[in-house]
């Protein structure tokens, strides 16, 4: 990968995988000279001896968001602003999913623009599909398949509802992933499979540029124990004492599960 640019594009789950990959490579060459340039939306970590750049570009919906007089407009058919930053990458790893479901204070937009019209809201799966088709059209139009490899990380699951993975003591003791210390046994998950995956599967199947689906959804479903829980960030003692409200059951600890994602990614990339 000498002289190459690997870029992760998406939300904080893509950043989770980006950070994991940087740590794994750094651990194998601890004395190598490196450089990190942090920014928003683009952050880049460079392994200087090899001229290798591994970047993260924050675009939680992949499509563009414009701010007009303080109003955030999610443009389901607009992607040029983001896409211009991706064109020179040799390996692109995209992801999206969680932000399409956010409501209230976590919602990342005020209006949705689609087909020249503006909406305060719409069916979230419909919106996600429209956005993904805009993204897939961009990939089919601008990616040089002789130069650039394209991957898509599937939906990373959350573990906020213990009813999904067990009954009895587990479900009564906790209300989310807090206190979970062991993964599920077996190879099936009793909870619901993210319905966003139906949209992802359908869009990728219809693309012309080969796009490899890194399907980490089911293996991640089994890892109810792998989240930071109350040990994420700078929580106050009061917040730590109230895991029902503050536990992070969507991101993943490092070292941890994203390392497995990257082992699979490495295998697909080189073998």
CSV table of C-alpha atoms in Angstrom, one decimal:
chain,number,residue,atom,x,y,z
A,1,UNK,CA,0.0,0.0,0.0
A,2,UNK,CA,3.0,2.3,-0.4
A,3,UNK,CA,1.9,5.7,-1.6
A,4,UNK,CA,-1.8,4.8,-1.4
A,5,UNK,CA,-4.7,6.6,0.3
A,6,UNK,CA,-7.3,4.6,2.2
A,7,UNK,CA,-10.4,6.6,3.1
A,8,UNK,CA,-13.3,5.8,5.4
A,9,UNK,CA,-16.4,7.8,4.7
A,10,UNK,CA,-19.5,7.9,6.9
A,11,UNK,CA,-20.5,8.3,10.5
A,12,UNK,CA,-18.8,7.5,13.9
A,13,UNK,CA,-19.0,3.8,13.3
A,14,UNK,CA,-16.8,4.3,10.2
A,15,UNK,CA,-14.5,6.4,12.5
A,16,UNK,CA,-14.5,3.5,15.0
A,17,UNK,CA,-13.1,1.3,12.2
A,18,UNK,CA,-10.6,3.9,11.1
A,19,UNK,CA,-9.2,4.3,14.6
A,20,UNK,CA,-9.0,0.6,15.0
A,21,UNK,CA,-7.0,0.2,11.7
A,22,UNK,CA,-4.6,3.0,12.7
A,23,UNK,CA,-4.0,1.3,16.1
A,24,UNK,CA,-3.4,-2.1,14.5
A,25,UNK,CA,-0.9,-0.8,12.0
A,26,UNK,CA,0.9,1.3,14.6
A,27,UNK,CA,1.2,-1.7,16.9
A,28,UNK,CA,3.0,-3.6,14.2
A,29,UNK,CA,5.5,-0.8,13.5
A,30,UNK,CA,5.7,1.2,16.8
A,31,UNK,CA,8.8,3.1,15.8
A,32,UNK,CA,7.5,4.4,12.5
A,33,UNK,CA,7.3,8.1,12.0
A,34,UNK,CA,3.7,9.2,11.7
A,35,UNK,CA,1.6,12.4,11.4
A,36,UNK,CA,-2.0,13.1,12.1
A,37,UNK,CA,-4.0,16.0,10.7
A,38,UNK,CA,-7.4,16.4,12.5
A,39,UNK,CA,-10.2,18.3,10.8
A,40,UNK,CA,-13.9,18.4,10.1
A,41,UNK,CA,-15.0,16.7,7.9
A,42,UNK,CA,-11.5,15.2,7.0
A,43,UNK,CA,-8.9,13.8,9.3
A,44,UNK,CA,-5.8,12.0,8.0
A,45,UNK,CA,-3.2,9.7,9.6
A,46,UNK,CA,0.0,9.2,7.7
A,47,UNK,CA,2.6,6.5,7.9
A,48,UNK,CA,5.4,8.7,6.6
A,49,UNK,CA,8.0,6.0,5.7
A,50,UNK,CA,5.5,4.4,3.3
A,51,UNK,CA,3.6,7.4,2.1
A,52,UNK,CA,0.4,5.7,3.2
A,53,UNK,CA,-2.5,7.9,4.3
A,54,UNK,CA,-5.5,6.5,6.1
A,55,UNK,CA,-8.3,9.1,6.3
A,56,UNK,CA,-11.7,9.5,7.8
A,57,UNK,CA,-14.2,11.8,6.1
A,58,UNK,CA,-17.3,12.6,8.2
A,59,UNK,CA,-20.5,12.3,6.2
A,60,UNK,CA,-23.1,10.5,8.3
A,61,UNK,CA,-25.7,10.5,5.4
A,62,UNK,CA,-23.1,10.3,2.6
A,63,UNK,CA,-25.2,12.9,0.7
A,64,UNK,CA,-24.7,16.6,1.4
A,65,UNK,CA,-26.2,18.8,4.1
A,66,UNK,CA,-26.4,22.5,3.3
A,67,UNK,CA,-27.0,25.2,5.9
A,68,UNK,CA,-29.2,28.1,4.6
A,69,UNK,CA,-29.9,30.9,7.0
A,70,UNK,CA,-29.4,28.6,9.9
A,71,UNK,CA,-31.6,25.8,8.5
A,72,UNK,CA,-29.9,22.4,7.9
A,73,UNK,CA,-31.1,20.9,4.6
A,74,UNK,CA,-30.5,17.3,3.9
A,75,UNK,CA,-30.2,17.0,0.1
A,76,UNK,CA,-31.1,13.5,-0.9
A,77,UNK,CA,-30.0,14.1,-4.5
A,78,UNK,CA,-26.9,16.2,-3.7
A,79,UNK,CA,-23.5,14.7,-3.1
A,80,UNK,CA,-21.0,16.8,-5.1
A,81,UNK,CA,-19.7,18.7,-2.1
A,82,UNK,CA,-18.8,15.5,-0.3
A,83,UNK,CA,-17.8,13.5,-3.4
A,84,UNK,CA,-15.1,16.0,-4.5
A,85,UNK,CA,-13.1,14.9,-1.4
A,86,UNK,CA,-13.3,11.2,-2.2
A,87,UNK,CA,-12.2,11.1,-5.9
A,88,UNK,CA,-8.5,10.6,-5.3
A,89,UNK,CA,-8.7,7.7,-2.8
A,90,UNK,CA,-7.3,4.3,-3.8
A,91,UNK,CA,-9.5,2.4,-1.3
A,92,UNK,CA,-12.9,3.8,-0.2
A,93,UNK,CA,-14.9,2.3,2.7
A,94,UNK,CA,-18.3,3.8,3.1
A,95,UNK,CA,-20.9,3.4,5.8
A,96,UNK,CA,-24.2,5.0,6.8
A,97,UNK,CA,-27.3,4.0,8.8
A,98,UNK,CA,-27.7,5.3,12.4
A,99,UNK,CA,-28.3,8.9,11.6
A,100,UNK,CA,-31.2,8.2,9.3
A,101,UNK,CA,-33.2,7.1,12.4
A,102,UNK,CA,-32.4,9.9,14.8
A,103,UNK,CA,-35.2,12.2,16.0
A,104,UNK,CA,-35.5,15.1,18.3
A,105,UNK,CA,-32.3,16.7,19.5
A,106,UNK,CA,-30.2,14.0,17.8
A,107,UNK,CA,-31.7,14.6,14.3
A,108,UNK,CA,-29.0,16.0,12.0
A,109,UNK,CA,-31.3,18.1,9.7
A,110,UNK,CA,-34.2,20.5,9.8
A,111,UNK,CA,-35.6,19.9,6.3
A,112,UNK,CA,-35.2,17.2,3.6
A,113,UNK,CA,-34.9,18.3,0.0
A,114,UNK,CA,-36.0,15.7,-2.6
A,115,UNK,CA,-37.2,16.1,-6.1
A,116,UNK,CA,-37.0,19.9,-5.8
A,117,UNK,CA,-39.4,19.9,-2.8
A,118,UNK,CA,-38.9,20.3,0.9
A,119,UNK,CA,-40.2,18.1,3.6
A,120,UNK,CA,-40.1,18.3,7.4
A,121,UNK,CA,-40.0,14.5,7.5
A,122,UNK,CA,-40.6,11.4,5.5
A,123,UNK,CA,-40.4,7.6,5.9
A,124,UNK,CA,-36.8,7.2,7.1
A,125,UNK,CA,-36.2,4.0,5.0
A,126,UNK,CA,-37.4,5.8,1.9
A,127,UNK,CA,-35.1,8.7,2.6
A,128,UNK,CA,-32.2,6.4,3.2
A,129,UNK,CA,-32.8,4.6,0.0
A,130,UNK,CA,-33.0,7.9,-2.0
A,131,UNK,CA,-29.7,9.0,-0.4
A,132,UNK,CA,-28.0,5.7,-1.1
A,133,UNK,CA,-29.1,5.7,-4.7
A,134,UNK,CA,-27.5,9.2,-5.1
A,135,UNK,CA,-24.3,7.7,-3.5
A,136,UNK,CA,-24.4,4.7,-5.8
A,137,UNK,CA,-24.8,6.9,-8.9
A,138,UNK,CA,-21.8,8.9,-7.8
A,139,UNK,CA,-19.7,5.8,-7.4
A,140,UNK,CA,-20.8,4.4,-10.8
A,141,UNK,CA,-20.1,7.8,-12.4
A,142,UNK,CA,-16.8,8.9,-10.9
A,143,UNK,CA,-14.9,5.9,-9.5
A,144,UNK,CA,-12.2,4.5,-11.8
A,145,UNK,CA,-12.6,0.8,-11.2
A,146,UNK,CA,-9.0,0.1,-12.5
A,147,UNK,CA,-7.6,2.3,-9.7
A,148,UNK,CA,-10.0,2.4,-6.8
A,149,UNK,CA,-11.4,-0.4,-4.6
A,150,UNK,CA,-14.9,0.3,-3.1
A,151,UNK,CA,-16.2,-1.2,0.1
A,152,UNK,CA,-19.4,-0.7,2.1
A,153,UNK,CA,-19.6,-1.5,5.8
A,154,UNK,CA,-23.0,-2.9,6.6
A,155,UNK,CA,-25.2,-1.7,9.5
A,156,UNK,CA,-23.5,-1.8,12.9
A,157,UNK,CA,-26.1,-3.0,15.5
A,158,UNK,CA,-26.9,-1.4,18.8
A,159,UNK,CA,-27.7,-3.2,22.1
A,160,UNK,CA,-30.1,-1.0,24.0
A,161,UNK,CA,-32.9,-3.5,24.5
A,162,UNK,CA,-32.0,-6.7,26.4
A,163,UNK,CA,-35.3,-8.3,25.3
A,164,UNK,CA,-33.5,-8.8,22.0
A,165,UNK,CA,-30.9,-11.1,23.3
A,166,UNK,CA,-32.2,-12.8,26.4
A,167,UNK,CA,-34.9,-13.3,29.0
A,168,UNK,CA,-34.9,-13.9,32.8
A,169,UNK,CA,-32.0,-12.5,34.9
A,170,UNK,CA,-30.3,-10.6,32.1
A,171,UNK,CA,-33.4,-8.7,31.0
A,172,UNK,CA,-34.4,-7.8,34.6
A,173,UNK,CA,-30.9,-6.7,35.8
A,174,UNK,CA,-30.1,-4.3,33.0
A,175,UNK,CA,-32.0,-2.1,30.5
A,176,UNK,CA,-29.2,-2.0,27.9
A,177,UNK,CA,-25.7,-3.3,27.3
A,178,UNK,CA,-24.5,-2.1,30.7
A,179,UNK,CA,-23.1,-5.0,32.7
A,180,UNK,CA,-22.9,-7.4,29.8
A,181,UNK,CA,-19.6,-9.2,29.9
A,182,UNK,CA,-20.0,-12.1,27.5
A,183,UNK,CA,-21.0,-12.4,23.8
A,184,UNK,CA,-23.9,-14.4,22.6
A,185,UNK,CA,-23.2,-18.1,22.1
A,186,UNK,CA,-23.9,-19.8,18.7
A,187,UNK,CA,-24.2,-18.1,15.4
A,188,UNK,CA,-27.8,-16.7,15.4
A,189,UNK,CA,-29.2,-13.6,17.1
A,190,UNK,CA,-32.7,-13.8,18.5
A,191,UNK,CA,-33.3,-10.1,18.0
A,192,UNK,CA,-34.4,-8.3,14.9
A,193,UNK,CA,-32.1,-7.9,11.9
A,194,UNK,CA,-31.8,-4.2,10.9
A,195,UNK,CA,-34.3,-3.5,8.2
A,196,UNK,CA,-31.9,-0.9,6.8
A,197,UNK,CA,-29.9,-3.8,5.5
A,198,UNK,CA,-32.6,-4.6,2.9
A,199,UNK,CA,-32.1,-1.2,1.4
A,200,UNK,CA,-28.3,-1.5,1.5
A,201,UNK,CA,-28.4,-5.0,-0.2
A,202,UNK,CA,-30.8,-3.8,-2.9
A,203,UNK,CA,-28.8,-0.7,-3.8
A,204,UNK,CA,-25.4,-2.4,-3.9
A,205,UNK,CA,-26.7,-5.3,-6.1
A,206,UNK,CA,-27.7,-2.8,-8.8
A,207,UNK,CA,-24.4,-1.0,-8.9
A,208,UNK,CA,-22.1,-1.2,-11.9
A,209,UNK,CA,-18.8,-0.5,-10.1
A,210,UNK,CA,-17.9,-3.6,-8.0
A,211,UNK,CA,-18.7,-2.7,-4.4
A,212,UNK,CA,-17.8,-5.2,-1.7
A,213,UNK,CA,-20.2,-5.4,1.2
A,214,UNK,CA,-18.3,-5.9,4.4
A,215,UNK,CA,-21.2,-7.6,6.2
A,216,UNK,CA,-20.3,-7.2,9.8
A,217,UNK,CA,-23.9,-7.0,11.0
A,218,UNK,CA,-24.6,-10.5,12.3
A,219,UNK,CA,-21.2,-11.1,13.9
A,220,UNK,CA,-21.6,-7.7,15.6
A,221,UNK,CA,-25.1,-8.5,16.8
A,222,UNK,CA,-23.5,-11.3,18.9
A,223,UNK,CA,-21.2,-8.9,20.7
A,224,UNK,CA,-23.6,-7.3,23.3
A,225,UNK,CA,-20.5,-7.1,25.6
A,226,UNK,CA,-18.4,-5.0,23.2
A,227,UNK,CA,-19.7,-1.5,23.8
A,228,UNK,CA,-18.1,1.3,25.9
A,229,UNK,CA,-21.2,1.5,28.1
A,230,UNK,CA,-20.6,4.1,30.8
A,231,UNK,CA,-16.9,4.0,30.2
A,232,UNK,CA,-17.2,6.2,27.1
A,233,UNK,CA,-15.9,9.8,27.3
A,234,UNK,CA,-15.9,12.1,30.3
A,235,UNK,CA,-19.0,11.1,32.2
A,236,UNK,CA,-19.7,12.7,35.5
A,237,UNK,CA,-20.2,10.4,38.6
A,238,UNK,CA,-23.9,11.1,38.4
A,239,UNK,CA,-24.0,10.0,34.8
A,240,UNK,CA,-22.0,6.9,35.5
A,241,UNK,CA,-24.4,6.1,38.3
A,242,UNK,CA,-27.3,6.2,35.8
A,243,UNK,CA,-26.4,3.7,33.0
A,244,UNK,CA,-30.0,3.5,31.9
A,245,UNK,CA,-29.7,6.9,30.4
A,246,UNK,CA,-26.0,7.3,29.7
A,247,UNK,CA,-24.6,3.9,28.5
A,248,UNK,CA,-23.1,4.0,25.0
A,249,UNK,CA,-24.4,0.8,23.4
A,250,UNK,CA,-23.8,1.8,19.8
A,251,UNK,CA,-20.0,2.4,19.5
A,252,UNK,CA,-17.4,-0.2,20.2
A,253,UNK,CA,-14.4,-0.5,22.6
A,254,UNK,CA,-10.9,-0.5,21.2
A,255,UNK,CA,-9.2,-2.9,21.2
A,256,UNK,CA,-12.3,-4.8,20.4
A,257,UNK,CA,-14.8,-5.8,17.7
A,258,UNK,CA,-13.7,-3.3,15.0
A,259,UNK,CA,-10.4,-5.0,15.0
A,260,UNK,CA,-12.2,-8.1,13.7
A,261,UNK,CA,-13.9,-6.0,11.0
A,262,UNK,CA,-10.4,-4.8,9.9
A,263,UNK,CA,-9.0,-8.4,9.9
A,264,UNK,CA,-11.8,-9.3,7.5
A,265,UNK,CA,-11.2,-6.1,5.5
A,266,UNK,CA,-7.5,-6.9,5.2
A,267,UNK,CA,-8.3,-10.4,4.0
A,268,UNK,CA,-10.7,-9.2,1.3
A,269,UNK,CA,-8.3,-6.4,0.2
A,270,UNK,CA,-5.3,-8.6,-0.2
A,271,UNK,CA,-6.5,-12.2,-0.7
